[in-house]
């Protein structure tokens, strides 16, 4: 799934074959112990790093981030506005062929409706507590979901299974979507059964994996962060490193050499901490800096994620900005770092940033297990997926 659908011919191999059962992976070592400093050591006690530096953004907090002139908004932004610039970028790539863009948007609408049909049987109540991620009757509910997918698979096979079919774009995107949702349902049901049998809550690595499979439904190909994939940026003469939990990468020829696998659409950070008032309904008046967690500092979470958005900007497909996702168990917050002109130059060379200010915009939280909240983000998720793939999909215009 990491390659362009067209790279191996006009079809994906075995487009409707069932996926193999995914293996539940344990989380890598906690980032709290990474770098040369303990996780609770204050930034001011690191004189060797200077005022603007840090060896790894996992050590950052919001105070550190604000010393760079980067601030989180005081309230959430409407989701339709949050990624508007990213969508404009996607449209600009495809604007040379209006029919092609129209086709992409038509496919997106069909995939949204198909996703709704498949996911209904696995919904949880809006007041569902995520302490242990347990659901009664998960085997029966999974069967219902599989039956719905089987019907959709049959419909797709009848429509696009013919070798003579000329609609390669639709067939290949539906194939990627079908594989993604099948893997997600399998992993989700296996995870709940495992947690039920062991009588414990999930660990961070399992929720990272769950978000990985959920993202693949939307045509994305997320990769897990590790030390071999770290990104560095020089800040005030100090090499600062970022290794987010997930990277969502642009695929296809970007006409800038062979760097497509390094260019990010967004970065994701996953946590298992629970908000103090988990069941409290959130609106666009939601202020992320006021969020209260059990056994977790929101200042550390936001500082780390803001640092990732900053450092990974050098690999962002959108100039002078970066997109992100914060995931707390199964709650997603979309983020968007928006640069003021010249700010990044000041940070790289240690120039004073007193007159420079850039902002991190964000959405309210959405629980992707709850139908109403999940359906509110389907359009955004598919837009991100198309942004990831639009460069590789341009070959279908030829």
Short mmCIF file of C-alpha atoms in Angstrom, two decimals:
data_model
loop_
_atom_site.label_atom_id
_atom_site.label_comp_id
_atom_site.label_asym_id
_atom_site.label_seq_id
_atom_site.Cartn_x
_atom_site.Cartn_y
_atom_site.Cartn_z
CA UNK A 1 0.00 0.00 0.00
CA UNK A 2 3.00 2.33 0.27
CA UNK A 3 3.36 2.61 -3.49
CA UNK A 4 1.25 4.39 -6.04
CA UNK A 5 -1.64 2.22 -7.20
CA UNK A 6 -0.37 2.56 -10.75
CA UNK A 7 3.21 1.65 -9.97
CA UNK A 8 2.60 -2.09 -10.43
CA UNK A 9 0.24 -1.77 -13.37
CA UNK A 10 -3.31 -0.63 -13.70
CA UNK A 11 -4.50 -2.88 -10.88
CA UNK A 12 -3.49 -3.70 -7.38
CA UNK A 13 -2.63 -7.38 -6.91
CA UNK A 14 -5.63 -9.36 -5.61
CA UNK A 15 -7.65 -6.17 -5.02
CA UNK A 16 -10.44 -7.81 -3.02
CA UNK A 17 -8.54 -10.52 -1.18
CA UNK A 18 -9.01 -10.51 2.62
CA UNK A 19 -6.12 -9.04 4.61
CA UNK A 20 -3.87 -11.14 6.78
CA UNK A 21 -4.51 -10.90 10.49
CA UNK A 22 -2.43 -8.02 11.87
CA UNK A 23 -0.08 -8.59 14.75
CA UNK A 24 -0.52 -6.50 17.87
CA UNK A 25 2.72 -4.66 18.44
CA UNK A 26 3.98 -3.37 21.74
CA UNK A 27 5.04 0.21 22.07
CA UNK A 28 8.66 1.15 21.76
CA UNK A 29 10.46 2.54 24.78
CA UNK A 30 8.81 5.59 26.30
CA UNK A 31 9.94 8.89 24.88
CA UNK A 32 10.01 10.28 28.39
CA UNK A 33 13.44 8.77 28.91
CA UNK A 34 14.86 9.73 25.52
CA UNK A 35 17.62 12.26 25.22
CA UNK A 36 20.18 13.22 27.84
CA UNK A 37 17.72 14.63 30.37
CA UNK A 38 15.09 13.13 32.61
CA UNK A 39 11.48 13.70 31.65
CA UNK A 40 10.71 15.91 34.64
CA UNK A 41 13.84 18.06 34.48
CA UNK A 42 12.93 21.66 33.79
CA UNK A 43 14.12 23.37 30.64
CA UNK A 44 15.81 26.14 32.61
CA UNK A 45 18.15 23.55 34.19
CA UNK A 46 19.74 22.72 30.82
CA UNK A 47 22.33 25.49 30.37
CA UNK A 48 24.26 23.64 27.67
CA UNK A 49 21.28 23.77 25.35
CA UNK A 50 20.71 27.52 25.51
CA UNK A 51 17.44 29.42 25.66
CA UNK A 52 16.09 28.30 22.31
CA UNK A 53 17.41 24.76 21.98
CA UNK A 54 16.54 21.21 22.95
CA UNK A 55 18.02 17.85 22.09
CA UNK A 56 14.65 16.19 21.52
CA UNK A 57 11.17 17.68 21.39
CA UNK A 58 9.87 14.99 23.75
CA UNK A 59 11.51 17.11 26.47
CA UNK A 60 9.54 20.23 25.59
CA UNK A 61 6.59 21.86 27.33
CA UNK A 62 4.33 24.76 26.35
CA UNK A 63 6.56 27.32 28.09
CA UNK A 64 9.45 26.21 25.92
CA UNK A 65 7.32 26.35 22.81
CA UNK A 66 6.14 29.86 23.67
CA UNK A 67 9.76 30.98 24.11
CA UNK A 68 10.06 30.26 20.38
CA UNK A 69 7.06 32.51 19.74
CA UNK A 70 4.71 29.60 19.02
CA UNK A 71 1.33 29.61 20.77
CA UNK A 72 -1.79 27.45 20.73
CA UNK A 73 -5.00 29.32 19.94
CA UNK A 74 -7.31 30.10 22.85
CA UNK A 75 -10.16 28.15 21.26
CA UNK A 76 -10.77 25.51 18.60
CA UNK A 77 -11.22 26.24 14.90
CA UNK A 78 -14.05 24.81 12.81
CA UNK A 79 -12.77 21.69 11.06
CA UNK A 80 -13.87 22.94 7.63
CA UNK A 81 -11.59 25.97 8.04
CA UNK A 82 -8.66 24.26 9.76
CA UNK A 83 -7.25 22.46 6.71
CA UNK A 84 -8.52 24.86 4.08
CA UNK A 85 -5.02 25.79 2.86
CA UNK A 86 -4.06 22.12 2.58
CA UNK A 87 -7.08 21.39 0.42
CA UNK A 88 -6.30 24.38 -1.77
CA UNK A 89 -2.85 22.89 -2.31
CA UNK A 90 -4.37 19.56 -3.31
CA UNK A 91 -6.76 21.27 -5.71
CA UNK A 92 -3.92 23.31 -7.23
CA UNK A 93 -2.07 20.11 -8.14
CA UNK A 94 -5.15 18.67 -9.82
CA UNK A 95 -6.49 21.86 -11.36
CA UNK A 96 -4.93 21.11 -14.75
CA UNK A 97 -7.66 18.55 -15.36
CA UNK A 98 -11.07 19.54 -14.04
CA UNK A 99 -12.57 16.18 -15.00
CA UNK A 100 -9.89 14.40 -12.96
CA UNK A 101 -10.56 16.52 -9.87
CA UNK A 102 -14.32 16.04 -10.26
CA UNK A 103 -13.75 12.28 -10.45
CA UNK A 104 -11.67 12.29 -7.25
CA UNK A 105 -14.37 14.16 -5.35
CA UNK A 106 -17.05 11.79 -6.65
CA UNK A 107 -15.04 8.79 -5.49
CA UNK A 108 -14.58 10.46 -2.10
CA UNK A 109 -18.34 10.80 -1.62
CA UNK A 110 -18.91 7.13 -2.48
CA UNK A 111 -16.18 6.07 -0.04
CA UNK A 112 -17.69 8.23 2.71
CA UNK A 113 -21.08 6.53 2.34
CA UNK A 114 -19.49 3.06 2.14
CA UNK A 115 -17.49 3.76 5.31
CA UNK A 116 -20.66 4.79 7.14
CA UNK A 117 -22.39 1.54 6.16
CA UNK A 118 -19.48 -0.63 7.29
CA UNK A 119 -18.78 1.05 10.64
CA UNK A 120 -22.29 1.31 12.10
CA UNK A 121 -22.25 -2.07 13.81
CA UNK A 122 -19.07 -1.19 15.73
CA UNK A 123 -20.33 2.09 17.21
CA UNK A 124 -20.15 2.89 20.90
CA UNK A 125 -22.43 5.18 22.92
CA UNK A 126 -21.49 8.83 23.23
CA UNK A 127 -21.01 8.39 26.98
CA UNK A 128 -18.82 5.31 26.49
CA UNK A 129 -15.88 5.28 28.90
CA UNK A 130 -12.54 4.35 27.34
CA UNK A 131 -10.90 3.10 30.51
CA UNK A 132 -10.57 -0.44 29.15
CA UNK A 133 -11.96 -0.30 25.61
CA UNK A 134 -14.37 -3.18 26.21
CA UNK A 135 -17.54 -3.94 24.30
CA UNK A 136 -20.04 -6.76 24.86
CA UNK A 137 -20.83 -8.98 21.89
CA UNK A 138 -17.85 -7.83 19.84
CA UNK A 139 -17.74 -11.12 17.90
CA UNK A 140 -21.35 -10.74 16.77
CA UNK A 141 -20.90 -7.05 15.92
CA UNK A 142 -17.76 -7.82 13.94
CA UNK A 143 -19.70 -10.42 11.93
CA UNK A 144 -22.29 -7.78 11.03
CA UNK A 145 -19.56 -5.46 9.89
CA UNK A 146 -17.91 -8.19 7.82
CA UNK A 147 -21.26 -9.03 6.19
CA UNK A 148 -21.73 -5.42 5.17
CA UNK A 149 -18.22 -5.31 3.73
CA UNK A 150 -18.85 -8.54 1.83
CA UNK A 151 -21.83 -6.93 0.09
CA UNK A 152 -19.78 -3.87 -0.81
CA UNK A 153 -16.96 -6.11 -2.03
CA UNK A 154 -19.39 -7.91 -4.31
CA UNK A 155 -20.71 -4.62 -5.67
CA UNK A 156 -17.17 -3.37 -6.34
CA UNK A 157 -16.15 -6.63 -7.98
CA UNK A 158 -19.12 -6.52 -10.35
CA UNK A 159 -18.44 -2.90 -11.26
CA UNK A 160 -14.65 -2.91 -11.49
CA UNK A 161 -13.61 -6.57 -11.70
CA UNK A 162 -13.60 -6.72 -15.47
CA UNK A 163 -10.20 -6.47 -17.11
CA UNK A 164 -11.86 -4.38 -19.79
CA UNK A 165 -12.94 -1.76 -17.29
CA UNK A 166 -11.39 1.60 -18.12
CA UNK A 167 -12.11 3.19 -14.73
CA UNK A 168 -8.76 2.26 -13.20
CA UNK A 169 -8.77 5.22 -10.81
CA UNK A 170 -12.03 4.21 -9.11
CA UNK A 171 -11.16 0.53 -9.00
CA UNK A 172 -7.74 1.05 -7.48
CA UNK A 173 -8.87 3.57 -4.86
CA UNK A 174 -11.78 1.34 -3.84
CA UNK A 175 -9.34 -1.54 -3.51
CA UNK A 176 -7.07 0.46 -1.22
CA UNK A 177 -10.08 1.55 0.84
CA UNK A 178 -11.45 -2.00 1.12
CA UNK A 179 -8.10 -3.38 2.31
CA UNK A 180 -7.80 -0.56 4.82
CA UNK A 181 -11.23 -0.96 6.39
CA UNK A 182 -10.87 -4.75 6.50
CA UNK A 183 -7.57 -4.47 8.38
CA UNK A 184 -9.02 -1.90 10.76
CA UNK A 185 -12.05 -4.02 11.67
CA UNK A 186 -9.85 -7.07 12.19
CA UNK A 187 -7.38 -5.25 14.42
CA UNK A 188 -10.10 -3.42 16.35
CA UNK A 189 -12.02 -6.61 17.15
CA UNK A 190 -8.81 -8.50 18.04
CA UNK A 191 -7.71 -5.67 20.32
CA UNK A 192 -10.99 -5.59 22.24
CA UNK A 193 -11.00 -9.38 22.62
CA UNK A 194 -7.44 -9.29 23.92
CA UNK A 195 -8.17 -6.53 26.43
CA UNK A 196 -11.32 -8.33 27.60
CA UNK A 197 -9.46 -11.61 28.11
CA UNK A 198 -6.56 -9.99 29.93
CA UNK A 199 -8.71 -7.58 31.95
CA UNK A 200 -6.53 -4.53 31.37
CA UNK A 201 -6.47 -1.24 29.49
CA UNK A 202 -4.62 -0.83 26.21
CA UNK A 203 -1.03 0.42 26.05
CA UNK A 204 0.12 3.33 23.94
CA UNK A 205 1.53 1.17 21.16
CA UNK A 206 -1.83 -0.54 20.68
CA UNK A 207 -3.63 2.79 20.30
CA UNK A 208 -0.95 3.94 17.86
CA UNK A 209 -1.62 0.79 15.87
CA UNK A 210 -5.38 1.34 16.06
CA UNK A 211 -4.97 4.87 14.69
CA UNK A 212 -2.65 3.49 12.00
CA UNK A 213 -5.30 1.05 10.75
CA UNK A 214 -8.05 3.66 11.09
CA UNK A 215 -6.01 6.06 8.93
CA UNK A 216 -5.56 3.46 6.20
CA UNK A 217 -9.32 3.46 5.62
CA UNK A 218 -8.84 6.96 4.23
CA UNK A 219 -6.19 6.03 1.64
CA UNK A 220 -3.28 7.08 3.86
CA UNK A 221 -0.13 5.07 4.46
CA UNK A 222 1.08 6.09 7.94
CA UNK A 223 4.48 4.99 9.15
CA UNK A 224 5.49 4.51 12.76
CA UNK A 225 8.22 6.80 14.03
CA UNK A 226 11.53 5.35 15.19
CA UNK A 227 15.08 6.51 15.78
CA UNK A 228 16.16 5.62 12.24
CA UNK A 229 13.50 8.01 10.86
CA UNK A 230 14.24 11.02 13.03
CA UNK A 231 14.09 14.51 11.54
CA UNK A 232 16.45 17.24 12.72
CA UNK A 233 16.33 21.01 12.58
CA UNK A 234 18.97 23.46 13.77
CA UNK A 235 17.50 25.89 16.28
CA UNK A 236 19.88 28.57 17.55
CA UNK A 237 22.82 26.39 16.48
CA UNK A 238 21.52 23.28 18.26
CA UNK A 239 20.34 20.16 16.44
CA UNK A 240 16.82 19.45 17.66
CA UNK A 241 15.26 16.07 16.89
CA UNK A 242 11.70 14.91 16.29
CA UNK A 243 10.37 11.33 16.22
CA UNK A 244 6.54 11.50 16.23
CA UNK A 245 4.46 8.38 16.77
CA UNK A 246 3.14 8.51 13.20
CA UNK A 247 3.97 10.26 9.95
CA UNK A 248 1.53 10.61 7.08
CA UNK A 249 3.61 10.97 3.95
CA UNK A 250 3.10 12.34 0.49
CA UNK A 251 3.40 9.71 -2.23
CA UNK A 252 4.42 10.22 -5.83
CA UNK A 253 6.83 12.37 -7.82
CA UNK A 254 7.21 15.82 -6.28
CA UNK A 255 9.69 16.96 -8.95
CA UNK A 256 12.28 17.72 -6.26
CA UNK A 257 14.42 14.66 -6.62
CA UNK A 258 13.69 11.32 -5.00
CA UNK A 259 12.36 12.67 -1.70
CA UNK A 260 8.68 11.76 -1.87
CA UNK A 261 8.96 9.28 1.01
CA UNK A 262 10.35 12.02 3.26
CA UNK A 263 7.69 14.66 2.72
CA UNK A 264 4.97 14.69 5.36
CA UNK A 265 1.35 15.63 5.06
CA UNK A 266 0.94 15.50 8.83
CA UNK A 267 2.46 14.06 11.99
CA UNK A 268 0.63 12.28 14.80
CA UNK A 269 1.22 11.92 18.51
CA UNK A 270 -0.69 9.28 20.50
CA UNK A 271 -1.29 9.20 24.26
CA UNK A 272 -3.25 6.90 26.58
CA UNK A 273 -3.95 9.52 29.27
CA UNK A 274 -7.63 10.24 29.86
CA UNK A 275 -9.15 13.70 30.34
CA UNK A 276 -10.48 14.33 33.84
CA UNK A 277 -13.96 14.98 32.43
CA UNK A 278 -13.91 12.49 29.56
CA UNK A 279 -17.64 12.43 28.93
CA UNK A 280 -17.95 16.23 28.83
CA UNK A 281 -19.18 17.38 25.41
CA UNK A 282 -16.76 19.70 23.67
CA UNK A 283 -17.52 22.49 21.21
CA UNK A 284 -15.49 24.97 19.22
CA UNK A 285 -15.17 26.94 22.49
CA UNK A 286 -12.82 24.13 23.53
CA UNK A 287 -9.42 25.43 24.73
CA UNK A 288 -6.80 22.71 24.45
CA UNK A 289 -4.41 24.37 26.91
CA UNK A 290 -7.09 24.09 29.63
CA UNK A 291 -7.56 20.37 29.08
CA UNK A 292 -6.96 18.39 32.27
CA UNK A 293 -5.58 14.86 32.19
CA UNK A 294 -5.24 12.12 34.73
CA UNK A 295 -1.56 11.37 35.41
CA UNK A 296 -0.37 13.43 32.44
CA UNK A 297 0.71 17.04 31.99
CA UNK A 298 -1.09 18.74 29.11
CA UNK A 299 1.84 21.19 28.95
CA UNK A 300 4.19 18.31 28.11
CA UNK A 301 1.85 16.84 25.52
CA UNK A 302 1.31 20.17 23.75
CA UNK A 303 4.96 21.14 23.98
CA UNK A 304 6.07 17.87 22.40
CA UNK A 305 3.47 17.97 19.64
CA UNK A 306 4.20 21.64 18.89
CA UNK A 307 7.89 20.79 18.68
CA UNK A 308 7.13 18.00 16.22
CA UNK A 309 5.11 20.36 14.05
CA UNK A 310 8.02 22.82 14.13
CA UNK A 311 10.88 20.43 13.37
CA UNK A 312 8.96 18.40 10.80
CA UNK A 313 8.03 21.60 8.93
CA UNK A 314 11.21 21.20 6.87
CA UNK A 315 9.65 18.04 5.39
CA UNK A 316 6.14 19.42 5.04
CA UNK A 317 4.53 19.30 1.62
CA UNK A 318 2.95 22.69 2.34
CA UNK A 319 5.42 25.57 2.53
CA UNK A 320 5.99 27.17 5.95
CA UNK A 321 3.31 25.18 7.72
CA UNK A 322 2.56 21.69 8.94
CA UNK A 323 -0.49 19.59 9.76
CA UNK A 324 -0.83 17.26 12.71
CA UNK A 325 -3.01 14.93 14.75
CA UNK A 326 -3.10 14.49 18.52
CA UNK A 327 -4.73 11.22 19.52
CA UNK A 328 -5.74 10.47 23.12
CA UNK A 329 -6.80 6.81 23.01
CA UNK A 330 -9.54 7.07 20.37
CA UNK A 331 -10.06 10.84 20.48
CA UNK A 332 -8.57 12.82 17.59
CA UNK A 333 -7.66 16.50 17.56
CA UNK A 334 -6.51 17.94 14.23
CA UNK A 335 -3.77 20.58 14.40
CA UNK A 336 -2.27 23.10 11.99
CA UNK A 337 0.90 25.13 12.56
CA UNK A 338 0.67 28.42 10.68
CA UNK A 339 3.91 30.41 10.26
CA UNK A 340 4.40 34.14 10.31
CA UNK A 341 6.77 35.15 7.51
CA UNK A 342 10.41 35.13 8.60
CA UNK A 343 9.73 33.42 11.93
CA UNK A 344 11.45 30.16 11.03
CA UNK A 345 14.56 32.02 9.85
CA UNK A 346 14.80 33.76 13.23
CA UNK A 347 14.58 30.44 15.06
CA UNK A 348 17.23 28.78 12.92
CA UNK A 349 19.78 31.55 13.46
CA UNK A 350 18.93 32.51 17.02
CA UNK A 351 17.57 35.96 16.19
CA UNK A 352 15.19 37.41 18.78
CA UNK A 353 11.61 36.32 18.24
CA UNK A 354 9.99 38.94 20.47
CA UNK A 355 8.25 40.51 17.47
CA UNK A 356 7.44 37.17 15.81
CA UNK A 357 4.44 35.04 16.65
CA UNK A 358 3.09 31.90 14.97
CA UNK A 359 0.02 29.94 15.98
CA UNK A 360 -1.09 26.34 16.26
CA UNK A 361 -4.75 26.07 15.33
CA UNK A 362 -6.69 22.98 16.34
CA UNK A 363 -10.09 21.32 16.21
CA UNK A 364 -12.26 20.12 19.05
CA UNK A 365 -11.74 16.41 19.99
CA UNK A 366 -13.55 13.72 17.99
CA UNK A 367 -13.96 10.13 19.23
CA UNK A 368 -13.72 7.97 16.11
CA UNK A 369 -15.61 5.11 17.82
CA UNK A 370 -18.73 7.27 18.24
CA UNK A 371 -20.84 7.42 15.08
CA UNK A 372 -21.84 11.09 15.19
CA UNK A 373 -18.32 12.29 15.93
CA UNK A 374 -16.69 9.91 13.44
CA UNK A 375 -19.01 10.96 10.64
CA UNK A 376 -18.09 14.60 11.27
CA UNK A 377 -14.46 13.85 10.40
CA UNK A 378 -14.88 11.48 7.42
CA UNK A 379 -14.63 14.25 4.84
CA UNK A 380 -11.49 15.69 6.47
CA UNK A 381 -9.85 12.27 6.74
CA UNK A 382 -10.50 11.45 3.09
CA UNK A 383 -9.24 14.89 2.08
CA UNK A 384 -6.00 14.15 3.94
CA UNK A 385 -5.80 10.78 2.22
CA UNK A 386 -6.25 12.35 -1.22
CA UNK A 387 -3.64 14.97 -0.32
CA UNK A 388 -1.25 12.12 0.51
CA UNK A 389 -1.90 10.42 -2.84
CA UNK A 390 -2.78 13.18 -5.28
CA UNK A 391 0.71 13.37 -6.79
CA UNK A 392 0.81 9.64 -7.49
CA UNK A 393 -2.77 9.70 -8.77
CA UNK A 394 -1.94 12.32 -11.39
CA UNK A 395 -0.64 9.47 -13.57
CA UNK A 396 -4.26 8.48 -14.14
CA UNK A 397 -4.70 11.66 -16.20
CA UNK A 398 -2.27 10.44 -18.84
#
